[in-house]
PDB file of C-alpha atoms in Angstrom:
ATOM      1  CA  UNK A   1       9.174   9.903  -3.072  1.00 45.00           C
ATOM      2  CA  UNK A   2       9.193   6.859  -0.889  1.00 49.00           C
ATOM      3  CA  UNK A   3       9.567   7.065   2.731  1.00 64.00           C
ATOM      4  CA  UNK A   4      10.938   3.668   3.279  1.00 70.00           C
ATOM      5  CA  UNK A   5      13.654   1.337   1.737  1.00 81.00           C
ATOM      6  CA  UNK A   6      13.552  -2.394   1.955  1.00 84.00           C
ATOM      7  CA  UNK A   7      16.206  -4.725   2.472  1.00 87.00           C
ATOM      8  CA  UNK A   8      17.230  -7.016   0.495  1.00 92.00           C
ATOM      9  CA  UNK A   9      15.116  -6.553  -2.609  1.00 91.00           C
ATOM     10  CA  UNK A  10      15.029  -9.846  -2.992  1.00 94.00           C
ATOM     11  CA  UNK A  11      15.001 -13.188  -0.828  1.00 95.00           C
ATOM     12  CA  UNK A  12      15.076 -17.183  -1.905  1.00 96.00           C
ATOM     13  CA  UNK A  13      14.782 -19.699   0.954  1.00 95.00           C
ATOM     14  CA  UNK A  14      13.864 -23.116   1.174  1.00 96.00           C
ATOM     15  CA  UNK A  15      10.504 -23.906   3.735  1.00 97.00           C
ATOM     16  CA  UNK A  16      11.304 -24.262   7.341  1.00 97.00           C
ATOM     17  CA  UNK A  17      13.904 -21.773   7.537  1.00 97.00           C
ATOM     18  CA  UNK A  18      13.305 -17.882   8.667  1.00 97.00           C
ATOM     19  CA  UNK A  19      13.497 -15.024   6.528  1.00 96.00           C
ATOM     20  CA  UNK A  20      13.997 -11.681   7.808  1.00 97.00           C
ATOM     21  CA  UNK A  21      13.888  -8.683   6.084  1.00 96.00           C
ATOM     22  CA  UNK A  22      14.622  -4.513   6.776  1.00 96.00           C
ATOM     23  CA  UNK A  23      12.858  -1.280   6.732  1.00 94.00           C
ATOM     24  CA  UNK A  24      14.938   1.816   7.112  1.00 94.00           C
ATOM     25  CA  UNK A  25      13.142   5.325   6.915  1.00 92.00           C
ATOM     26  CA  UNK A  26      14.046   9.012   6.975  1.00 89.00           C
ATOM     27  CA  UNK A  27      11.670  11.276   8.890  1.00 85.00           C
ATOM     28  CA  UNK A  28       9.941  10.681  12.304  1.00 84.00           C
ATOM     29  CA  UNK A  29       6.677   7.947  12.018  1.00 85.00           C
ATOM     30  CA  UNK A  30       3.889   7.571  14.194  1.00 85.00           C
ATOM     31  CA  UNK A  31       3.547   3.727  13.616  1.00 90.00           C
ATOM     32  CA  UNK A  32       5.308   1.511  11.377  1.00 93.00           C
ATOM     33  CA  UNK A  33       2.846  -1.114   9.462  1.00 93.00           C
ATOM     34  CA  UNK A  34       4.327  -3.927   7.149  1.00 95.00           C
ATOM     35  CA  UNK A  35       2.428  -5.729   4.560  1.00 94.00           C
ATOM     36  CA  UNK A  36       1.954  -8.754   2.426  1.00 95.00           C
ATOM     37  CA  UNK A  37       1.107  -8.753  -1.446  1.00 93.00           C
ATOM     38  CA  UNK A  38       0.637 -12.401  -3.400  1.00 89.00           C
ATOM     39  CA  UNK A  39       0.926 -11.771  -7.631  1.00 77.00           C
ATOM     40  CA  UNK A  40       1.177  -7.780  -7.542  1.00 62.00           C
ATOM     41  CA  UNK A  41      -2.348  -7.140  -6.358  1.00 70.00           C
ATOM     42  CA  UNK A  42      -4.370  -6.179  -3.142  1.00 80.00           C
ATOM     43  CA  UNK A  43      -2.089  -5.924  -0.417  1.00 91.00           C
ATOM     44  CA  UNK A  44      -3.320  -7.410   3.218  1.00 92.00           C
ATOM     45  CA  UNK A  45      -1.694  -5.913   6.565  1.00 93.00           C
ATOM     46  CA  UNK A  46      -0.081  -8.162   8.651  1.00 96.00           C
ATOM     47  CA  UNK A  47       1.210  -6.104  11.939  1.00 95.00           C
ATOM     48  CA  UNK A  48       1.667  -2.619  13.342  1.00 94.00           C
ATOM     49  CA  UNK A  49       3.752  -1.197  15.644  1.00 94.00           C
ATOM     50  CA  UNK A  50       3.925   1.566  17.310  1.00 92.00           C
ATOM     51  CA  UNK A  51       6.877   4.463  17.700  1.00 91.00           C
ATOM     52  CA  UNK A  52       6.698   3.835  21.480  1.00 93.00           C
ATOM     53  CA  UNK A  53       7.141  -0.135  20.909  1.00 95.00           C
ATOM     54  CA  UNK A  54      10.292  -1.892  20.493  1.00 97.00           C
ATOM     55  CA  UNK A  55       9.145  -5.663  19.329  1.00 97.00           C
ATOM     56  CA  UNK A  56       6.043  -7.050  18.409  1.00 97.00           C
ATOM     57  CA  UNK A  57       4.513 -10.845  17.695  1.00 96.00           C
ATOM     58  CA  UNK A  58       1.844 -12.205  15.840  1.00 95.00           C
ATOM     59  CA  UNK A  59       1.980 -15.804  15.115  1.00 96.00           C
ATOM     60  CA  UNK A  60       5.468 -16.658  12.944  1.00 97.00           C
ATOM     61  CA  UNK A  61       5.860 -13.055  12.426  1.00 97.00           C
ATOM     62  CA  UNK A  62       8.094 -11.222  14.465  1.00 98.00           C
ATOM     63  CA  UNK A  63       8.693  -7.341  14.437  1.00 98.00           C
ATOM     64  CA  UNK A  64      11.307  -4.964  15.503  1.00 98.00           C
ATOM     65  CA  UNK A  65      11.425  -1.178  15.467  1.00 97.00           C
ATOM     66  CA  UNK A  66      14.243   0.958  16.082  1.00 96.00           C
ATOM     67  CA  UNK A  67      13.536   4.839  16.061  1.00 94.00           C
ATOM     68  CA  UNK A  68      17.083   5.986  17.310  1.00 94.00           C
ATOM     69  CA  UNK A  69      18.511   3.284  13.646  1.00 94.00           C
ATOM     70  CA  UNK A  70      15.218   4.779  11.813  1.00 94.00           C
ATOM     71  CA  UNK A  71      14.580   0.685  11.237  1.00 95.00           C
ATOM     72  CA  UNK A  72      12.552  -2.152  11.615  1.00 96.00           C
ATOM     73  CA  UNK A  73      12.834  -5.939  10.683  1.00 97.00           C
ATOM     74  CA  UNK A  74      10.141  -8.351  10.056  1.00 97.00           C
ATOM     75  CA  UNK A  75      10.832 -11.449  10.705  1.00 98.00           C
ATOM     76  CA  UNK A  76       9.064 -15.163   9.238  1.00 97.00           C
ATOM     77  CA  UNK A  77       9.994 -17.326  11.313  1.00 97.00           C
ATOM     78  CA  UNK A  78       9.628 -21.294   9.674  1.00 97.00           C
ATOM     79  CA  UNK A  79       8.493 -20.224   6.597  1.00 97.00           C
ATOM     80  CA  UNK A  80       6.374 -22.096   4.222  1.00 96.00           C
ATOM     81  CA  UNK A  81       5.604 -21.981   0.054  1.00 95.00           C
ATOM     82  CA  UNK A  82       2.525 -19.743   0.822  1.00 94.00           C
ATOM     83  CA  UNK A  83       4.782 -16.987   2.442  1.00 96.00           C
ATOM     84  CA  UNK A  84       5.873 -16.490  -0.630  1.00 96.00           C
ATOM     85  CA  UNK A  85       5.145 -12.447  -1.814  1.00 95.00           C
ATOM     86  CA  UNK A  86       6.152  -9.255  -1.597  1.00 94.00           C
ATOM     87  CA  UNK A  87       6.529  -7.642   1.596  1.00 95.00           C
ATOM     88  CA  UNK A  88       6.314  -3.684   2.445  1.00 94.00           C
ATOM     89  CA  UNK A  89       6.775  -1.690   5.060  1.00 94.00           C
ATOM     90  CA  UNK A  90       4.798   1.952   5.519  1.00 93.00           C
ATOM     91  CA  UNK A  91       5.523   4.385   7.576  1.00 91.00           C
ATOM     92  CA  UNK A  92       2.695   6.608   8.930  1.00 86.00           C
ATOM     93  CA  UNK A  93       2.368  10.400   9.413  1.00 79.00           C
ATOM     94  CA  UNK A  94       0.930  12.743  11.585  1.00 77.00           C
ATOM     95  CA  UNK A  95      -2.515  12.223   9.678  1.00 74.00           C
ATOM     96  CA  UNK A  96      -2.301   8.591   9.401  1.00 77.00           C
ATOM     97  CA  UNK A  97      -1.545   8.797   5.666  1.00 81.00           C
ATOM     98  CA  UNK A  98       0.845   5.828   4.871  1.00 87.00           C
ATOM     99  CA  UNK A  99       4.320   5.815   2.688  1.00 89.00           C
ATOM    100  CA  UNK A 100       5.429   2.377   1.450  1.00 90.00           C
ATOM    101  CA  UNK A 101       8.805   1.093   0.345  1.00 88.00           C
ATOM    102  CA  UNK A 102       9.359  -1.004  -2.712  1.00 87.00           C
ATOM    103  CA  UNK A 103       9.020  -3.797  -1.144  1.00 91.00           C
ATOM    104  CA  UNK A 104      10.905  -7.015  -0.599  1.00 94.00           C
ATOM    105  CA  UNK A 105      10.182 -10.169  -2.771  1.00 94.00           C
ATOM    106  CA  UNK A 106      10.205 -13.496  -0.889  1.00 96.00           C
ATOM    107  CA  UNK A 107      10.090 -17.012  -2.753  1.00 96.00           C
ATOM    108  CA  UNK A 108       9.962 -20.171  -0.460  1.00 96.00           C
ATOM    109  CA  UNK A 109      10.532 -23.404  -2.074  1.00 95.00           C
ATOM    110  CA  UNK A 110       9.350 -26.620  -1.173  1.00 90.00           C
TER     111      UNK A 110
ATOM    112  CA  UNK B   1     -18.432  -9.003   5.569  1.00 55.00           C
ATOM    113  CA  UNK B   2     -17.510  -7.835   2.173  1.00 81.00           C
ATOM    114  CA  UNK B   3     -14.368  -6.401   1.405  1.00 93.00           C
ATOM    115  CA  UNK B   4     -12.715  -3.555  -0.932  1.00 96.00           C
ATOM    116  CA  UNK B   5     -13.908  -4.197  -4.391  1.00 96.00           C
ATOM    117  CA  UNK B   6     -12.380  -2.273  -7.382  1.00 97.00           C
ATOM    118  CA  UNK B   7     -14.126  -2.507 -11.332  1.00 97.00           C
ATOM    119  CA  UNK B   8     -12.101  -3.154 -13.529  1.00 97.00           C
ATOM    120  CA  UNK B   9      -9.920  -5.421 -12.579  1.00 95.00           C
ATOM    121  CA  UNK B  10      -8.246  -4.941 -16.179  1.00 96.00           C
ATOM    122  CA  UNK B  11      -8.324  -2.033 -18.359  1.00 98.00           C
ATOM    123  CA  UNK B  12      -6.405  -1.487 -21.691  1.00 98.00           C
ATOM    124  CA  UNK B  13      -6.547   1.490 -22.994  1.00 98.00           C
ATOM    125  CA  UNK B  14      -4.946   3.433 -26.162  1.00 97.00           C
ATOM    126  CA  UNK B  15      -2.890   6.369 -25.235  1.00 97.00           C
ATOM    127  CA  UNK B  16      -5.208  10.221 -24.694  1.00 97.00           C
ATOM    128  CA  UNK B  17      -8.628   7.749 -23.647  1.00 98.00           C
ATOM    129  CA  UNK B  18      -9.764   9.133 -20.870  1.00 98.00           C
ATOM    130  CA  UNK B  19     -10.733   6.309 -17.855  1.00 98.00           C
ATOM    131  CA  UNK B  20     -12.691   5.773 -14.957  1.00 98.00           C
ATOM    132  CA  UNK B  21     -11.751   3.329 -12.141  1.00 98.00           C
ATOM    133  CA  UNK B  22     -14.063   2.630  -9.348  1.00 98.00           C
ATOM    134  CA  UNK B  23     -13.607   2.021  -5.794  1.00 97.00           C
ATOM    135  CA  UNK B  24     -16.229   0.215  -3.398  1.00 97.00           C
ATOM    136  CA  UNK B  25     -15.130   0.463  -0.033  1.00 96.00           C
ATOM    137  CA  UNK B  26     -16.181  -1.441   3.031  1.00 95.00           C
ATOM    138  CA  UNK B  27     -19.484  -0.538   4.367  1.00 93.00           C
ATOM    139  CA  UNK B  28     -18.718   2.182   7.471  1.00 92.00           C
ATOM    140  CA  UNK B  29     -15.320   2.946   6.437  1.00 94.00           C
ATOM    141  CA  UNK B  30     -14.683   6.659   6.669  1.00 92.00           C
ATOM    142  CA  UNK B  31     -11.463   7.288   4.967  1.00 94.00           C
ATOM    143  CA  UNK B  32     -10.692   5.859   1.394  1.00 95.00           C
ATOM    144  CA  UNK B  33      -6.911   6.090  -0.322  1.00 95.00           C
ATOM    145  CA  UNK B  34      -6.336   5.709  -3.583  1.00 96.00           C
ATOM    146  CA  UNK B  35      -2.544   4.821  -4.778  1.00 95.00           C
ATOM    147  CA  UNK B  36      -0.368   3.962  -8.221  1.00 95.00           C
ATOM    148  CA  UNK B  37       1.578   0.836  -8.160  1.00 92.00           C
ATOM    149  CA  UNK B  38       4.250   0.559 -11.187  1.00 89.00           C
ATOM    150  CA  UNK B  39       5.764  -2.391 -12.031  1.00 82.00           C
ATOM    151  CA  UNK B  40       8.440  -3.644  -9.461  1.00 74.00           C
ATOM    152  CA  UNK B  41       7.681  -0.303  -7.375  1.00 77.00           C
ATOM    153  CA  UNK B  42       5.986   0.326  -4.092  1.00 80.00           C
ATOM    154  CA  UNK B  43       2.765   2.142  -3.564  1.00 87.00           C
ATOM    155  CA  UNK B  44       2.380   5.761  -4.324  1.00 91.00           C
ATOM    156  CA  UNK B  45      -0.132   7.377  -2.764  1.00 92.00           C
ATOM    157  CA  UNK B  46      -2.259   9.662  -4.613  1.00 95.00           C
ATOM    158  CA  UNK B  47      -5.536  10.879  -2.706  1.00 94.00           C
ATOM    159  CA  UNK B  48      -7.223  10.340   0.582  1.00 93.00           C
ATOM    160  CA  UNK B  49     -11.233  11.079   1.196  1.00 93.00           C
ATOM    161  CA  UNK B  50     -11.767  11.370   5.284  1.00 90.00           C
ATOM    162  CA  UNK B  51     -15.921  11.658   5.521  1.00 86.00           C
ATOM    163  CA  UNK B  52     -16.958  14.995   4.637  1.00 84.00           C
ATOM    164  CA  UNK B  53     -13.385  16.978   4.952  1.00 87.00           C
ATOM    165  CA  UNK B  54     -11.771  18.204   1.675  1.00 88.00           C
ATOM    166  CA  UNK B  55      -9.937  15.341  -0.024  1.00 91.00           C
ATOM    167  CA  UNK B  56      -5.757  15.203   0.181  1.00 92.00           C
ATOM    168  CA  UNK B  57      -5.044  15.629  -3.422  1.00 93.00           C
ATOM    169  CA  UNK B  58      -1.401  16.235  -2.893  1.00 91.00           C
ATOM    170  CA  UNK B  59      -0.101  12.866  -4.284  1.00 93.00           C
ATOM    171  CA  UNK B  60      -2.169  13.402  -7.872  1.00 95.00           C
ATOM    172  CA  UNK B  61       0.919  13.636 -10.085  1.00 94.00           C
ATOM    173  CA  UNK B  62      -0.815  15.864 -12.891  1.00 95.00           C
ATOM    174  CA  UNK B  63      -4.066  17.505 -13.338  1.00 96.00           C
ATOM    175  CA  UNK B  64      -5.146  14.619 -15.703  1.00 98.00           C
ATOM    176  CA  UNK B  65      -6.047  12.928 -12.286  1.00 98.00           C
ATOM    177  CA  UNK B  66      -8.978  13.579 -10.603  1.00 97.00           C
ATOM    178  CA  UNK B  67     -11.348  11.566  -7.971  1.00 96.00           C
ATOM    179  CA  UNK B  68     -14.472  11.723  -6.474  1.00 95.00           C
ATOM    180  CA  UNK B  69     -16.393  10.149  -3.992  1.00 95.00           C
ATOM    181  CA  UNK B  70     -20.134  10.612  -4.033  1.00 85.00           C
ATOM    182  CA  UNK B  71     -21.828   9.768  -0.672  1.00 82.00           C
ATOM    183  CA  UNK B  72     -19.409   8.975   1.608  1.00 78.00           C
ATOM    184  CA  UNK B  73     -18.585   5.480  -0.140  1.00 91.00           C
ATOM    185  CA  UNK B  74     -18.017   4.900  -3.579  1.00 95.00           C
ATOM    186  CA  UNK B  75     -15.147   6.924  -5.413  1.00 97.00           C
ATOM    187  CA  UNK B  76     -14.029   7.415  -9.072  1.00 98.00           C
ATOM    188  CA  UNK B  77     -10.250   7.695 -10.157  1.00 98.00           C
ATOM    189  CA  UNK B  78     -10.314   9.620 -13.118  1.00 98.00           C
ATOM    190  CA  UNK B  79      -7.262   9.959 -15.625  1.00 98.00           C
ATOM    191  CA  UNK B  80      -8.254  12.091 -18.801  1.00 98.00           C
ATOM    192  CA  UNK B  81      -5.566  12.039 -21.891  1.00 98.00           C
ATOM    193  CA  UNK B  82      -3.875   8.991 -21.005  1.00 98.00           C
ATOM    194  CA  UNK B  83       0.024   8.391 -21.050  1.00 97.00           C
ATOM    195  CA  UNK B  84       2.030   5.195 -21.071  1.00 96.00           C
ATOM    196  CA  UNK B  85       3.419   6.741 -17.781  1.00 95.00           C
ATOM    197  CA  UNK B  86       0.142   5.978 -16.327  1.00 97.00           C
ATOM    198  CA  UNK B  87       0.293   2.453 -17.033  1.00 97.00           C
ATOM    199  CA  UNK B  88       0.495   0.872 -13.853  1.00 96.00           C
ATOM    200  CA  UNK B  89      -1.439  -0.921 -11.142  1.00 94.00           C
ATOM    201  CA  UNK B  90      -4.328   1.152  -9.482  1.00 96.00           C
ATOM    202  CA  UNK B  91      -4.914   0.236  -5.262  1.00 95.00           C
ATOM    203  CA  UNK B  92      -7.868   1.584  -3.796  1.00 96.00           C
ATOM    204  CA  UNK B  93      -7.988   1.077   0.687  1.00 94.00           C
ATOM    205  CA  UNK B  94     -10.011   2.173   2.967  1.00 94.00           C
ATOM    206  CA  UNK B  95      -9.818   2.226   6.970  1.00 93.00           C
ATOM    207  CA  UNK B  96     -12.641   3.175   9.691  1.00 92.00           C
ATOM    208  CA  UNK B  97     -12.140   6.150  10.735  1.00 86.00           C
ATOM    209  CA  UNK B  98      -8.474   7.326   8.418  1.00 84.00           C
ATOM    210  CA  UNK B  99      -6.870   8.308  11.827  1.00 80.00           C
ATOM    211  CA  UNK B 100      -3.433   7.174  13.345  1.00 82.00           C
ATOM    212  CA  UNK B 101      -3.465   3.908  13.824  1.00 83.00           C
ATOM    213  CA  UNK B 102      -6.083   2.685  11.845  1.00 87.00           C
ATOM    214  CA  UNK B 103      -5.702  -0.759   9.791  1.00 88.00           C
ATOM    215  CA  UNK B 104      -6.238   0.140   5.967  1.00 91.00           C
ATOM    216  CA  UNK B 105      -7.790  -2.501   3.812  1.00 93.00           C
ATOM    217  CA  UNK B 106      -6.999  -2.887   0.365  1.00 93.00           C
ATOM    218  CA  UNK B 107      -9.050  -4.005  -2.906  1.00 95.00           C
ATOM    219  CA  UNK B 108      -7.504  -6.383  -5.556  1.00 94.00           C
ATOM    220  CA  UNK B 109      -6.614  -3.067  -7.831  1.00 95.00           C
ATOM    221  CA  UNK B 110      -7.352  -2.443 -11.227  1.00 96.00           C
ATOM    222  CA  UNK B 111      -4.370  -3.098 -13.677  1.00 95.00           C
ATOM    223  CA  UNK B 112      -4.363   0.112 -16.454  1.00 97.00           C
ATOM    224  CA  UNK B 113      -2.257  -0.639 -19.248  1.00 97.00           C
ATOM    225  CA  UNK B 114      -2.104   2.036 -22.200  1.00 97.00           C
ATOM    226  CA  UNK B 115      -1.296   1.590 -25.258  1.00 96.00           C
TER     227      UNK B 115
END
């Protein structure tokens, strides 16, 4: 079973705006990771953060965590055509083993 | 350096083949994961190699799975009497040292399709 659900499913905007998308889990996580996969293949991490960590940046991505909601948000902030993928969160147990959502699809237009 | 590589990256089968997917991970990396991807689904994880301790098998959804991992480094996903149900998109990662933390590093997968 999945750990985590994504929010929405699915996302259209046009380049320049942001697009911010939701994790919510069930059980207690170590550290939250989110990830980017382009055309339903190898997936590349973009940004953990940790259960003790409330926000976190790295370049026009912007992450939030909230253990007491069970949530986090990634956020793109001016997004361009090459953001376009599917984005996952995992959460990550005890023994670092990782549980991924389904996953939200993001298409950026020109 | 060289990153995850997975052979093949395409494999059609016909249904009760038996197949064998293979997993190269990057050079040093301890751990090794191995998930299922179906269509318009997240990742499933299925097995996790952490240097010499017994594997986590408990994501293997039948005993038609197996895997092994000879060495320390590469690993074979085996599926034996094929199902449609196992059509799906195979994700092989691996991560330094498989602890808390640690960054995993995916391959470009190997797409199983059965016929």
């Amino acid at each position: 079973s999945q750990q985590g659900e994504e929010d929405p499913q699915a996302l259209s905007i046009q380049e320049g705006e942001n697009a911010t998308m939701n994790c919510s889990y069930k059980t207690s996580i170590n550290n939250l990771q989110w990830y980017r996969q382009n055309s339903g293949r190898g997936l590349v991490h973009l940004i953990l953060i940790r259960s003790n960590e409330r926000e976190k940046h790295s370049g026009r991505l912007r992450v939030t965590l909230d253990t007491s909601k069970k949530s986090s948000s990634l956020l793109i902030t001016a997004s361009r055509a090459a953001d376009t993928a599917s984005y996952f969160c995992a959460t990550e147990d005890s023994w670092g083993k990782l549980q991924f959502g389904a996953g939200t699809q993001v298409v950026v237009t020109p | 350096g060289a990153g995850v590589s997975q052979s093949p990256s395409n494999k059609v089968t016909e249904k009760g083949k038996d197949v064998e997917l293979r997993c190269d991970p990057i050079s040093g990396h301890t751990a090794l994961y191995w998930y299922r991807q179906s269509l318009g689904q997240g990742l499933e994880f299925l097995i996790y190699f952490q240097g010499n301790s017994a594997p986590d098998k408990s994501g293997l959804p039948s005993d038609r799975f197996s895997a092994e991992r000879t060495g320390g480094s590469v690993s074979t996903l085996t599926i034996q009497r094929t199902q449609q149900e196992d059509s799906a998109v195979y994700l092989c990662a691996s991560s330094l040292w498989g602890g808390v933390g640690d960054t995993q590093y995916f391959g470009p997968g190997t797409r199983l399709t059965v016929l």
